[in-house]
Amino acid sequence: MSGINDDIKLIDENGIRIDGRKADEMRPLKIEAGVLKRADGSAYLEWGKNKVIAAVYGPRECHPRHMQDPAKAIVQCRYNMMSFSVSDRKRPGPDRRSIEISKIISEALEYVVFTENFPRTSIDVYIEVLQANAGTRVAGLTAASAALADAGIPMKDLVPAVAVGKADGHVVLDLNKEEDNFGSADLPMAMIPRTGEVLLMQMDGHLTMEEFDKGIEYAKKACQEIYEIQKDALRRRYADQGGSDETDDEFSSIDEEA
Ligand code: ADP
């Protein structure tokens, strides 16, 4: 987010955003659970132009051992953006931003997992952003919590997440890239709809108290919507089991021959 840019009009006189959405409208979201055979749990997500995959391994013995907690499991998340996920090639490997995002996602997930059931273990969560268009941390967290559930890891609840912000003086839900770049506030958050618990909240820019309240209202409603999509993905995964994986089977026969 680089501040207000007067040359770019993000919202027209009818309150419609550059991608045709209303202020409180989310980009289309699709989630598919159980997309990877080798991982214990996985989920693939497309949210507007974002494409994200999450894979979960564990609980498994935590290495290095000095990181083990004798009382509970630790949740270690690695968020990574592929070099080809953004318009200019991104330098591969961790950077300040990805380390920060990995940390906040680990903390949000650690809150929902019943970590005390698995002492000395690690639950490893890998988030790969294949294509980025703003909101990848909330997309990553949304995919990762579905992947944890797909792995059968006992948890309090799923963690839907979404960003709200401000563009051209309007509070808007689920910022796209232009709104993220040229808008004046970005507020990603994650909330368990059932309990109202907030597991992630960051803020970049400025909002008045009224704008903040309106943003939270938008985010609350959206989290409920995202939560239903997450649950539906998991339901489909188990309803489909037996007959699904046609493509997978084709690939697995190649694997076996190799
Ligand atoms: P989020 O993806 O959670 O919104 P940011 O606000 O930091 O996180 O980033 C906003 C968007 O900026 C990203 O979704 C991505 O499209 C773009 N972006 C982030 N890092 C880079 C980078 N190194 N190079 C190019 N674009 C980037």
GROMACS .gro file of C-alpha atoms and ligand atoms in nm:
model
  285
    1MET     CA    1   0.000   0.000   0.000
    2SER     CA    2   0.161   0.321  -0.108
    3GLY     CA    3  -0.085   0.593  -0.008
    4ILE     CA    4  -0.350   0.783  -0.200
    5ASN     CA    5  -0.300   0.834  -0.569
    6ASP     CA    6  -0.526   1.102  -0.719
    7ASP     CA    7  -0.476   0.978  -1.076
    8ILE     CA    8  -0.644   0.647  -1.012
    9LYS     CA    9  -1.018   0.634  -0.953
   10LEU     CA   10  -1.096   0.325  -0.752
   11ILE     CA   11  -1.471   0.379  -0.705
   12ASP     CA   12  -1.711   0.546  -0.951
   13GLU     CA   13  -1.997   0.785  -0.876
   14ASN     CA   14  -2.238   0.490  -0.834
   15GLY     CA   15  -2.017   0.334  -0.568
   16ILE     CA   16  -1.894   0.059  -0.803
   17ARG     CA   17  -1.534  -0.058  -0.776
   18ILE     CA   18  -1.298  -0.111  -1.072
   19ASP     CA   19  -1.371  -0.482  -1.079
   20GLY     CA   20  -1.747  -0.420  -1.075
   21ARG     CA   21  -1.807  -0.499  -0.708
   22LYS     CA   22  -2.006  -0.305  -0.451
   23ALA     CA   23  -1.828  -0.187  -0.136
   24ASP     CA   24  -1.940  -0.484   0.074
   25GLU     CA   25  -1.898  -0.749  -0.195
   26MET     CA   26  -1.631  -1.018  -0.182
   27ARG     CA   27  -1.440  -1.155  -0.482
   28PRO     CA   28  -1.555  -1.504  -0.588
   29LEU     CA   29  -1.404  -1.770  -0.362
   30LYS     CA   30  -1.357  -2.140  -0.441
   31ILE     CA   31  -1.194  -2.394  -0.209
   32GLU     CA   32  -1.111  -2.756  -0.275
   33ALA     CA   33  -0.988  -2.977   0.008
   34GLY     CA   34  -0.766  -3.285  -0.018
   35VAL     CA   35  -0.588  -3.196  -0.340
   36LEU     CA   36  -0.248  -3.346  -0.254
   37LYS     CA   37  -0.191  -3.718  -0.200
   38ARG     CA   38   0.140  -3.698  -0.013
   39ALA     CA   39   0.038  -3.440   0.245
   40ASP     CA   40  -0.168  -3.534   0.552
   41GLY     CA   41  -0.409  -3.256   0.463
   42SER     CA   42  -0.434  -2.998   0.189
   43ALA     CA   43  -0.652  -2.731   0.031
   44TYR     CA   44  -0.641  -2.530  -0.289
   45LEU     CA   45  -0.808  -2.193  -0.307
   46GLU     CA   46  -0.892  -1.941  -0.576
   47TRP     CA   47  -1.008  -1.607  -0.449
   48GLY     CA   48  -1.049  -1.350  -0.724
   49LYS     CA   49  -0.712  -1.366  -0.900
   50ASN     CA   50  -0.534  -1.521  -0.600
   51LYS     CA   51  -0.433  -1.886  -0.626
   52VAL     CA   52  -0.304  -2.049  -0.311
   53ILE     CA   53  -0.227  -2.402  -0.201
   54ALA     CA   54  -0.184  -2.518   0.159
   55ALA     CA   55  -0.035  -2.849   0.274
   56VAL     CA   56  -0.026  -2.987   0.628
   57TYR     CA   57   0.205  -3.253   0.772
   58GLY     CA   58   0.181  -3.392   1.123
   59PRO     CA   59   0.153  -3.395   1.409
   60ARG     CA   60   0.502  -3.546   1.378
   61GLU     CA   61   0.807  -3.555   1.603
   62CYS     CA   62   0.945  -3.206   1.629
   63HIS     CA   63   1.296  -3.148   1.497
   64PRO     CA   64   1.524  -2.992   1.604
   65ARG     CA   65   1.449  -3.136   1.947
   66HIS     CA   66   1.524  -2.814   2.134
   67MET     CA   67   1.209  -2.671   1.975
   68GLN     CA   68   0.990  -2.944   2.125
   69ASP     CA   69   0.739  -2.842   2.387
   70PRO     CA   70   0.680  -3.123   2.641
   71ALA     CA   71   0.329  -2.991   2.705
   72LYS     CA   72   0.198  -2.934   2.353
   73ALA     CA   73   0.248  -2.938   1.978
   74ILE     CA   74   0.393  -2.639   1.800
   75VAL     CA   75   0.240  -2.511   1.477
   76GLN     CA   76   0.500  -2.402   1.225
   77CYS     CA   77   0.373  -2.228   0.916
   78ARG     CA   78   0.580  -2.128   0.615
   79TYR     CA   79   0.415  -1.878   0.382
   80ASN     CA   80   0.590  -1.848   0.048
   81MET     CA   81   0.524  -1.653  -0.269
   82MET     CA   82   0.637  -1.817  -0.593
   83SER     CA   83   0.868  -1.611  -0.814
   84PHE     CA   84   0.603  -1.608  -1.086
   85SER     CA   85   0.314  -1.514  -0.855
   86VAL     CA   86   0.352  -1.137  -0.906
   87SER     CA   87   0.404  -0.918  -1.212
   88ASP     CA   88   0.776  -0.859  -1.150
   89ARG     CA   89   0.970  -1.175  -1.073
   90LYS     CA   90   0.986  -1.213  -0.696
   91ARG     CA   91   1.326  -1.305  -0.555
   92PRO     CA   92   1.287  -1.661  -0.426
   93GLY     CA   93   1.322  -1.744  -0.059
   94PRO     CA   94   1.210  -1.592   0.268
   95ASP     CA   95   1.204  -1.217   0.322
   96ARG     CA   96   1.083  -0.991   0.600
   97ARG     CA   97   0.727  -0.991   0.473
   98SER     CA   98   0.698  -1.370   0.437
   99ILE     CA   99   0.854  -1.425   0.781
  100GLU     CA  100   0.600  -1.187   0.935
  101ILE     CA  101   0.308  -1.352   0.755
  102SER     CA  102   0.429  -1.701   0.851
  103LYS     CA  103   0.441  -1.591   1.216
  104ILE     CA  104   0.094  -1.439   1.232
  105ILE     CA  105  -0.062  -1.736   1.053
  106SER     CA  106   0.117  -1.984   1.284
  107GLU     CA  107  -0.018  -1.795   1.586
  108ALA     CA  108  -0.375  -1.788   1.455
  109LEU     CA  109  -0.366  -2.161   1.378
  110GLU     CA  110  -0.201  -2.252   1.707
  111TYR     CA  111  -0.493  -2.091   1.883
  112VAL     CA  112  -0.751  -2.325   1.726
  113VAL     CA  113  -0.560  -2.655   1.725
  114PHE     CA  114  -0.586  -2.868   2.042
  115THR     CA  115  -0.208  -2.860   2.069
  116GLU     CA  116  -0.207  -3.008   2.420
  117ASN     CA  117  -0.320  -3.341   2.268
  118PHE     CA  118   0.014  -3.382   2.088
  119PRO     CA  119   0.308  -3.297   2.316
  120ARG     CA  120   0.659  -3.278   2.164
  121THR     CA  121   0.527  -3.273   1.809
  122SER     CA  122   0.521  -3.023   1.529
  123ILE     CA  123   0.235  -2.953   1.292
  124ASP     CA  124   0.388  -2.815   0.974
  125VAL     CA  125   0.183  -2.597   0.744
  126TYR     CA  126   0.312  -2.491   0.404
  127ILE     CA  127   0.137  -2.213   0.215
  128GLU     CA  128   0.240  -2.154  -0.144
  129VAL     CA  129   0.104  -1.852  -0.325
  130LEU     CA  130   0.094  -1.940  -0.695
  131GLN     CA  131  -0.069  -1.617  -0.804
  132ALA     CA  132  -0.107  -1.303  -0.594
  133ASN     CA  133  -0.356  -1.021  -0.621
  134ALA     CA  134  -0.381  -0.874  -0.269
  135GLY     CA  135  -0.519  -1.051   0.034
  136THR     CA  136  -0.283  -1.346   0.012
  137ARG     CA  137  -0.225  -1.368   0.389
  138VAL     CA  138  -0.598  -1.405   0.455
  139ALA     CA  139  -0.630  -1.643   0.159
  140GLY     CA  140  -0.338  -1.845   0.299
  141LEU     CA  141  -0.491  -1.865   0.647
  142THR     CA  142  -0.833  -1.959   0.506
  143ALA     CA  143  -0.674  -2.239   0.298
  144ALA     CA  144  -0.445  -2.354   0.581
  145SER     CA  145  -0.726  -2.400   0.832
  146ALA     CA  146  -0.923  -2.605   0.578
  147ALA     CA  147  -0.607  -2.814   0.517
  148LEU     CA  148  -0.566  -2.872   0.894
  149ALA     CA  149  -0.924  -2.995   0.914
  150ASP     CA  150  -0.860  -3.213   0.607
  151ALA     CA  151  -0.561  -3.364   0.792
  152GLY     CA  152  -0.804  -3.465   1.070
  153ILE     CA  153  -0.623  -3.255   1.329
  154PRO     CA  154  -0.857  -3.181   1.622
  155MET     CA  155  -0.931  -2.810   1.633
  156LYS     CA  156  -1.181  -2.572   1.792
  157ASP     CA  157  -1.300  -2.441   1.460
  158LEU     CA  158  -1.205  -2.331   1.111
  159VAL     CA  159  -1.046  -1.988   1.068
  160PRO     CA  160  -1.202  -1.776   0.795
  161ALA     CA  161  -1.012  -1.456   0.719
  162VAL     CA  162  -1.065  -1.151   0.500
  163ALA     CA  163  -0.927  -0.799   0.454
  164VAL     CA  164  -1.123  -0.474   0.464
  165GLY     CA  165  -0.986  -0.133   0.386
  166LYS     CA  166  -1.048   0.209   0.245
  167ALA     CA  167  -1.039   0.321  -0.116
  168ASP     CA  168  -1.138   0.664  -0.249
  169GLY     CA  169  -1.280   0.746   0.094
  170HIS     CA  170  -1.508   0.438   0.103
  171VAL     CA  171  -1.478   0.141   0.335
  172VAL     CA  172  -1.449  -0.167   0.112
  173LEU     CA  173  -1.447  -0.541   0.168
  174ASP     CA  174  -1.177  -0.772   0.027
  175LEU     CA  175  -0.934  -0.531  -0.138
  176ASN     CA  176  -0.805  -0.611  -0.484
  177LYS     CA  177  -0.450  -0.526  -0.593
  178GLU     CA  178  -0.527  -0.170  -0.707
  179GLU     CA  179  -0.719  -0.093  -0.388
  180ASP     CA  180  -0.439  -0.241  -0.181
  181ASN     CA  181  -0.177  -0.036  -0.370
  182PHE     CA  182  -0.359   0.296  -0.399
  183GLY     CA  183  -0.613   0.281  -0.117
  184SER     CA  184  -0.556   0.446   0.218
  185ALA     CA  185  -0.611   0.158   0.462
  186ASP     CA  186  -0.578  -0.221   0.472
  187LEU     CA  187  -0.707  -0.424   0.764
  188PRO     CA  188  -0.670  -0.801   0.732
  189MET     CA  189  -0.852  -1.000   0.998
  190ALA     CA  190  -0.954  -1.354   1.094
  191MET     CA  191  -1.252  -1.439   1.307
  192ILE     CA  192  -1.429  -1.752   1.429
  193PRO     CA  193  -1.792  -1.670   1.343
  194ARG     CA  194  -1.935  -1.907   1.605
  195THR     CA  195  -1.764  -1.737   1.897
  196GLY     CA  196  -1.670  -1.396   1.758
  197GLU     CA  197  -1.305  -1.452   1.859
  198VAL     CA  198  -1.058  -1.248   1.654
  199LEU     CA  199  -0.742  -1.445   1.573
  200LEU     CA  200  -0.570  -1.198   1.348
  201MET     CA  201  -0.593  -0.826   1.304
  202GLN     CA  202  -0.339  -0.600   1.141
  203MET     CA  203  -0.376  -0.249   1.018
  204ASP     CA  204  -0.193  -0.041   0.764
  205GLY     CA  205  -0.316   0.316   0.710
  206HIS     CA  206  -0.585   0.515   0.889
  207LEU     CA  207  -0.955   0.466   0.960
  208THR     CA  208  -1.189   0.670   1.178
  209MET     CA  209  -1.376   0.486   1.454
  210GLU     CA  210  -1.692   0.482   1.239
  211GLU     CA  211  -1.501   0.347   0.940
  212PHE     CA  212  -1.336   0.085   1.158
  213ASP     CA  213  -1.676  -0.029   1.291
  214LYS     CA  214  -1.817  -0.047   0.941
  215GLY     CA  215  -1.513  -0.246   0.824
  216ILE     CA  216  -1.554  -0.492   1.111
  217GLU     CA  217  -1.922  -0.533   1.022
  218TYR     CA  218  -1.828  -0.612   0.660
  219ALA     CA  219  -1.554  -0.852   0.772
  220LYS     CA  220  -1.785  -1.033   1.017
  221LYS     CA  221  -2.042  -1.097   0.749
  222ALA     CA  222  -1.775  -1.207   0.501
  223CYS     CA  223  -1.613  -1.444   0.754
  224GLN     CA  224  -1.949  -1.618   0.795
  225GLU     CA  225  -1.970  -1.655   0.416
  226ILE     CA  226  -1.610  -1.785   0.390
  227TYR     CA  227  -1.673  -2.025   0.679
  228GLU     CA  228  -1.964  -2.182   0.488
  229ILE     CA  229  -1.742  -2.221   0.178
  230GLN     CA  230  -1.470  -2.388   0.390
  231LYS     CA  231  -1.721  -2.629   0.543
  232ASP     CA  232  -1.867  -2.705   0.202
  233ALA     CA  233  -1.518  -2.788   0.066
  234LEU     CA  234  -1.464  -3.036   0.351
  235ARG     CA  235  -1.809  -3.187   0.307
  236ARG     CA  236  -1.748  -3.235  -0.067
  237ARG     CA  237  -1.410  -3.392   0.005
  238TYR     CA  238  -1.566  -3.665   0.217
  239ALA     CA  239  -1.879  -3.709   0.008
  240ASP     CA  240  -1.660  -3.753  -0.302
  241GLN     CA  241  -1.399  -3.985  -0.151
  242GLY     CA  242  -1.427  -4.330  -0.320
  243GLY     CA  243  -1.520  -4.211  -0.670
  244SER     CA  244  -1.323  -3.883  -0.697
  245ASP     CA  245  -0.949  -3.869  -0.770
  246GLU     CA  246  -0.977  -3.984  -1.133
  247THR     CA  247  -0.697  -3.758  -1.243
  248ASP     CA  248  -0.504  -3.849  -0.931
  249ASP     CA  249  -0.527  -4.216  -1.017
  250GLU     CA  250  -0.389  -4.149  -1.364
  251PHE     CA  251  -0.095  -3.967  -1.209
  252SER     CA  252  -0.042  -4.231  -0.944
  253SER     CA  253  -0.006  -4.502  -1.208
  254ILE     CA  254   0.264  -4.287  -1.367
  255ASP     CA  255   0.427  -4.255  -1.022
  256GLU     CA  256   0.427  -4.630  -0.978
  257GLU     CA  257   0.582  -4.694  -1.318
  258ALA     CA  258   0.854  -4.437  -1.257
  259ADP     P1  259  -0.147  -0.942   0.124
  259ADP     O1  260  -0.116  -1.028   0.004
  259ADP     O2  261  -0.184  -1.021   0.243
  259ADP     O3  262  -0.250  -0.836   0.091
  259ADP     P2  263   0.045  -0.725   0.124
  259ADP     O4  264  -0.053  -0.619   0.158
  259ADP     O5  265   0.184  -0.718   0.182
  259ADP     O6  266  -0.013  -0.869   0.165
  259ADP     O7  267   0.063  -0.735  -0.034
  259ADP     C1  268  -0.038  -0.697  -0.121
  259ADP     C2  269  -0.011  -0.751  -0.259
  259ADP     O8  270   0.107  -0.691  -0.313
  259ADP     C3  271   0.016  -0.900  -0.265
  259ADP     O9  272  -0.101  -0.979  -0.261
  259ADP     C4  273   0.085  -0.911  -0.399
  259ADP    O10  274  -0.010  -0.908  -0.504
  259ADP     C5  275   0.168  -0.782  -0.402
  259ADP     N1  276   0.306  -0.809  -0.358
  259ADP     C6  277   0.350  -0.843  -0.235
  259ADP     N2  278   0.483  -0.865  -0.233
  259ADP     C7  279   0.525  -0.843  -0.359
  259ADP     C8  280   0.654  -0.848  -0.424
  259ADP     N3  281   0.765  -0.881  -0.359
  259ADP     N4  282   0.658  -0.818  -0.556
  259ADP     C9  283   0.547  -0.784  -0.624
  259ADP     N5  284   0.423  -0.777  -0.570
  259ADP    C10  285   0.412  -0.806  -0.439
   0.00000   0.00000   0.00000
